[in-house]
């Protein structure tokens, strides 16, 4: 069974940093590109970032470019999202999702940016 | 960036009815190389993660009931749900993954009349 489990969320002050992780199981992680998508409370879905299977291709939404870094460790079956200079508008549930069509999603990690 | 205009914002239906949700993209999502439309549909029930229903505009994901039908090409796409069931009440989103940044439609809330 394909599983994606996010962790690392929490309450953080504006301007601070946080690193999310997404551990994959049930499939060959190193064969798939991965995404981060977020959903602010009561709002719709917003794509955040993508990383290809071998990390050669990386793309970001303009709203996070320069502040967030997506990475992966295929040996650990883990996807990461390093978030810096956090703002209140980054408050959201952050999901990891598999491949371009996003055919598998985790349960989400909650990030709240507030003083 | 490709803008996805999804309509309607909400829809109230009775069980057994048919509903259509529309998504219009600001640019064609049809790849000339493989003739695939890079458009997907997702269902999100309250408190749950989104679930892929349809990809490449019309291919049903494994396990998705055949009452969910995706259609369209180029810039105009439709998700049709025939014989709506109570379990179908959810938010629905379209996604274009033709070019980065990927962009979602604003969502359609399907409610019970």
GROMACS .gro file of C-alpha atoms in nm:
model
  228
    1UNK     CA    1   0.000   0.000   0.000
    2UNK     CA    2   0.131   0.342  -0.098
    3UNK     CA    3   0.178   0.563   0.207
    4UNK     CA    4   0.304   0.917   0.253
    5UNK     CA    5   0.345   1.048   0.607
    6UNK     CA    6   0.428   1.413   0.672
    7UNK     CA    7   0.579   1.545   0.993
    8UNK     CA    8   0.758   1.849   1.129
    9UNK     CA    9   0.470   2.094   1.140
   10UNK     CA   10   0.397   2.323   1.431
   11UNK     CA   11   0.358   2.678   1.559
   12UNK     CA   12   0.640   2.912   1.458
   13UNK     CA   13   0.696   3.287   1.484
   14UNK     CA   14   0.710   3.505   1.173
   15UNK     CA   15   1.057   3.516   1.025
   16UNK     CA   16   1.159   3.183   1.169
   17UNK     CA   17   1.225   2.850   0.993
   18UNK     CA   18   1.072   2.505   0.989
   19UNK     CA   19   1.151   2.182   0.804
   20UNK     CA   20   0.884   1.938   0.694
   21UNK     CA   21   0.946   1.573   0.612
   22UNK     CA   22   0.744   1.325   0.412
   23UNK     CA   23   0.832   0.958   0.450
   24UNK     CA   24   0.722   0.732   0.165
   25UNK     CA   25   0.651   0.361   0.171
   26UNK     CA   26   0.481   0.099  -0.044
   27UNK     CA   27   0.648   0.206  -0.370
   28UNK     CA   28   0.993   0.271  -0.515
   29UNK     CA   29   1.035   0.631  -0.401
   30UNK     CA   30   1.341   0.696  -0.615
   31UNK     CA   31   1.137   0.642  -0.933
   32UNK     CA   32   0.891   0.924  -0.875
   33UNK     CA   33   0.883   1.301  -0.880
   34UNK     CA   34   0.725   1.453  -0.571
   35UNK     CA   35   0.529   1.765  -0.485
   36UNK     CA   36   0.441   1.982  -0.189
   37UNK     CA   37   0.093   2.135  -0.191
   38UNK     CA   38  -0.061   2.350   0.079
   39UNK     CA   39  -0.409   2.446   0.187
   40UNK     CA   40  -0.472   2.750   0.405
   41UNK     CA   41  -0.755   2.713   0.657
   42UNK     CA   42  -1.089   2.711   0.474
   43UNK     CA   43  -0.920   2.777   0.138
   44UNK     CA   44  -0.835   2.588  -0.176
   45UNK     CA   45  -0.528   2.397  -0.284
   46UNK     CA   46  -0.203   2.573  -0.377
   47UNK     CA   47   0.088   2.392  -0.539
   48UNK     CA   48   0.416   2.483  -0.367
   49UNK     CA   49   0.706   2.290  -0.518
   50UNK     CA   50   0.813   1.990  -0.727
   51UNK     CA   51   1.129   1.781  -0.736
   52UNK     CA   52   1.207   1.518  -0.997
   53UNK     CA   53   1.305   1.163  -0.906
   54UNK     CA   54   1.678   1.232  -0.921
   55UNK     CA   55   1.655   1.593  -0.800
   56UNK     CA   56   1.763   1.726  -1.140
   57UNK     CA   57   1.450   1.934  -1.189
   58UNK     CA   58   1.308   2.159  -0.918
   59UNK     CA   59   1.028   2.414  -0.949
   60UNK     CA   60   0.867   2.652  -0.700
   61UNK     CA   61   0.559   2.869  -0.677
   62UNK     CA   62   0.645   3.238  -0.692
   63UNK     CA   63   0.496   3.285  -0.345
   64UNK     CA   64   0.769   3.070  -0.188
   65UNK     CA   65   1.061   3.103  -0.429
   66UNK     CA   66   1.376   3.210  -0.246
   67UNK     CA   67   1.233   3.117   0.095
   68UNK     CA   68   1.148   2.746   0.061
   69UNK     CA   69   1.375   2.462  -0.051
   70UNK     CA   70   1.250   2.122  -0.163
   71UNK     CA   71   1.489   1.827  -0.142
   72UNK     CA   72   1.486   1.453  -0.110
   73UNK     CA   73   1.692   1.163   0.020
   74UNK     CA   74   1.615   0.858  -0.190
   75UNK     CA   75   1.814   0.633   0.041
   76UNK     CA   76   1.581   0.732   0.324
   77UNK     CA   77   1.263   0.743   0.111
   78UNK     CA   78   1.208   1.094   0.240
   79UNK     CA   79   1.102   1.424   0.087
   80UNK     CA   80   1.174   1.753   0.262
   81UNK     CA   81   1.056   2.111   0.258
   82UNK     CA   82   1.284   2.361   0.430
   83UNK     CA   83   1.086   2.677   0.499
   84UNK     CA   84   1.260   3.000   0.600
   85UNK     CA   85   1.148   3.360   0.656
   86UNK     CA   86   0.802   3.231   0.734
   87UNK     CA   87   0.506   3.467   0.706
   88UNK     CA   88   0.153   3.455   0.842
   89UNK     CA   89   0.028   3.377   0.491
   90UNK     CA   90   0.230   3.053   0.497
   91UNK     CA   91  -0.009   2.918   0.761
   92UNK     CA   92  -0.159   2.604   0.604
   93UNK     CA   93  -0.183   2.229   0.598
   94UNK     CA   94   0.111   2.106   0.390
   95UNK     CA   95   0.067   1.789   0.186
   96UNK     CA   96   0.321   1.586  -0.003
   97UNK     CA   97   0.192   1.414  -0.317
   98UNK     CA   98   0.342   1.167  -0.563
   99UNK     CA   99   0.424   1.242  -0.928
  100UNK     CA  100   0.283   1.491  -1.173
  101UNK     CA  101  -0.075   1.368  -1.149
  102UNK     CA  102  -0.059   1.361  -0.767
  103UNK     CA  103  -0.200   1.012  -0.742
  104UNK     CA  104  -0.116   0.967  -0.375
  105UNK     CA  105  -0.130   1.222  -0.092
  106UNK     CA  106  -0.022   1.226   0.270
  107UNK     CA  107  -0.248   1.331   0.554
  108UNK     CA  108  -0.081   1.671   0.583
  109UNK     CA  109   0.136   1.859   0.834
  110UNK     CA  110  -0.008   2.171   0.995
  111UNK     CA  111   0.206   2.485   0.996
  112UNK     CA  112   0.092   2.793   1.188
  113UNK     CA  113   0.294   3.113   1.161
  114UNK     CA  114   0.200   3.351   1.439
  115UNK     CA  115   0.360   3.560   1.709
  116UNK     CA  116   0.121   3.119  -1.540
  117UNK     CA  117  -0.181   2.922  -1.656
  118UNK     CA  118  -0.500   3.037  -1.486
  119UNK     CA  119  -0.766   2.777  -1.413
  120UNK     CA  120  -1.120   2.915  -1.395
  121UNK     CA  121  -1.347   2.664  -1.224
  122UNK     CA  122  -1.726   2.690  -1.203
  123UNK     CA  123  -1.960   2.686  -1.029
  124UNK     CA  124  -1.829   2.779  -0.684
  125UNK     CA  125  -2.095   2.562  -0.523
  126UNK     CA  126  -2.368   2.327  -0.630
  127UNK     CA  127  -2.666   2.194  -0.436
  128UNK     CA  128  -2.795   1.861  -0.560
  129UNK     CA  129  -3.025   1.577  -0.466
  130UNK     CA  130  -2.917   1.216  -0.465
  131UNK     CA  131  -2.959   1.056  -0.805
  132UNK     CA  132  -2.909   1.380  -0.998
  133UNK     CA  133  -2.634   1.446  -1.250
  134UNK     CA  134  -2.394   1.736  -1.201
  135UNK     CA  135  -2.128   1.900  -1.413
  136UNK     CA  136  -1.830   2.101  -1.296
  137UNK     CA  137  -1.632   2.305  -1.544
  138UNK     CA  138  -1.271   2.415  -1.568
  139UNK     CA  139  -1.133   2.651  -1.826
  140UNK     CA  140  -0.762   2.707  -1.869
  141UNK     CA  141  -0.603   3.027  -1.998
  142UNK     CA  142  -0.383   2.820  -2.233
  143UNK     CA  143  -0.421   2.487  -2.404
  144UNK     CA  144  -0.330   2.187  -2.190
  145UNK     CA  145  -0.298   1.956  -2.491
  146UNK     CA  146   0.048   1.824  -2.560
  147UNK     CA  147   0.121   1.804  -2.931
  148UNK     CA  148   0.376   1.533  -2.860
  149UNK     CA  149   0.151   1.272  -2.703
  150UNK     CA  150  -0.197   1.421  -2.754
  151UNK     CA  151  -0.262   1.412  -2.380
  152UNK     CA  152  -0.436   1.689  -2.189
  153UNK     CA  153  -0.253   1.761  -1.865
  154UNK     CA  154  -0.566   1.812  -1.658
  155UNK     CA  155  -0.665   1.622  -1.344
  156UNK     CA  156  -0.964   1.623  -1.109
  157UNK     CA  157  -0.957   1.569  -0.733
  158UNK     CA  158  -1.217   1.508  -0.466
  159UNK     CA  159  -1.165   1.631  -0.111
  160UNK     CA  160  -1.405   1.527   0.162
  161UNK     CA  161  -1.414   1.723   0.490
  162UNK     CA  162  -1.112   1.652   0.706
  163UNK     CA  163  -0.949   1.434   0.441
  164UNK     CA  164  -0.667   1.468   0.191
  165UNK     CA  165  -0.752   1.520  -0.175
  166UNK     CA  166  -0.804   1.208  -0.382
  167UNK     CA  167  -0.725   1.175  -0.752
  168UNK     CA  168  -1.035   1.095  -0.957
  169UNK     CA  169  -0.942   1.165  -1.319
  170UNK     CA  170  -0.612   1.230  -1.497
  171UNK     CA  171  -0.520   1.322  -1.854
  172UNK     CA  172  -0.866   1.481  -1.863
  173UNK     CA  173  -1.060   1.159  -1.906
  174UNK     CA  174  -0.875   0.862  -1.755
  175UNK     CA  175  -1.043   0.738  -1.440
  176UNK     CA  176  -0.807   0.651  -1.156
  177UNK     CA  177  -0.820   0.289  -1.042
  178UNK     CA  178  -1.104   0.228  -0.797
  179UNK     CA  179  -1.301   0.541  -0.888
  180UNK     CA  180  -1.668   0.466  -0.963
  181UNK     CA  181  -1.767   0.495  -1.328
  182UNK     CA  182  -2.025   0.761  -1.245
  183UNK     CA  183  -1.730   1.004  -1.245
  184UNK     CA  184  -1.656   1.106  -1.604
  185UNK     CA  185  -1.395   1.353  -1.724
  186UNK     CA  186  -1.415   1.513  -2.066
  187UNK     CA  187  -1.282   1.801  -2.269
  188UNK     CA  188  -0.966   1.901  -2.450
  189UNK     CA  189  -0.753   2.205  -2.508
  190UNK     CA  190  -0.885   2.470  -2.273
  191UNK     CA  191  -1.230   2.347  -2.171
  192UNK     CA  192  -1.286   2.055  -1.937
  193UNK     CA  193  -1.578   1.902  -1.751
  194UNK     CA  194  -1.621   1.663  -1.461
  195UNK     CA  195  -1.960   1.494  -1.474
  196UNK     CA  196  -2.098   1.299  -1.182
  197UNK     CA  197  -2.400   1.094  -1.281
  198UNK     CA  198  -2.638   0.954  -1.020
  199UNK     CA  199  -2.487   1.158  -0.733
  200UNK     CA  200  -2.460   0.967  -0.407
  201UNK     CA  201  -2.445   1.111  -0.055
  202UNK     CA  202  -2.081   0.997  -0.037
  203UNK     CA  203  -1.997   1.226  -0.330
  204UNK     CA  204  -2.060   1.539  -0.125
  205UNK     CA  205  -1.719   1.704  -0.117
  206UNK     CA  206  -1.504   1.975  -0.268
  207UNK     CA  207  -1.377   1.917  -0.621
  208UNK     CA  208  -1.068   2.072  -0.776
  209UNK     CA  209  -0.916   2.071  -1.122
  210UNK     CA  210  -0.540   2.091  -1.171
  211UNK     CA  211  -0.330   2.174  -1.472
  212UNK     CA  212   0.016   2.016  -1.477
  213UNK     CA  213   0.100   2.112  -1.835
  214UNK     CA  214   0.353   2.369  -1.726
  215UNK     CA  215   0.501   2.493  -1.399
  216UNK     CA  216   0.379   2.640  -1.180
  217UNK     CA  217   0.103   2.380  -1.151
  218UNK     CA  218  -0.225   2.558  -1.084
  219UNK     CA  219  -0.550   2.446  -0.928
  220UNK     CA  220  -0.899   2.572  -0.989
  221UNK     CA  221  -1.064   2.750  -0.698
  222UNK     CA  222  -1.278   2.449  -0.617
  223UNK     CA  223  -1.645   2.351  -0.630
  224UNK     CA  224  -1.838   2.258  -0.319
  225UNK     CA  225  -2.099   1.991  -0.383
  226UNK     CA  226  -2.375   2.007  -0.123
  227UNK     CA  227  -2.698   1.826  -0.056
  228UNK     CA  228  -3.017   2.008  -0.153
   0.00000   0.00000   0.00000
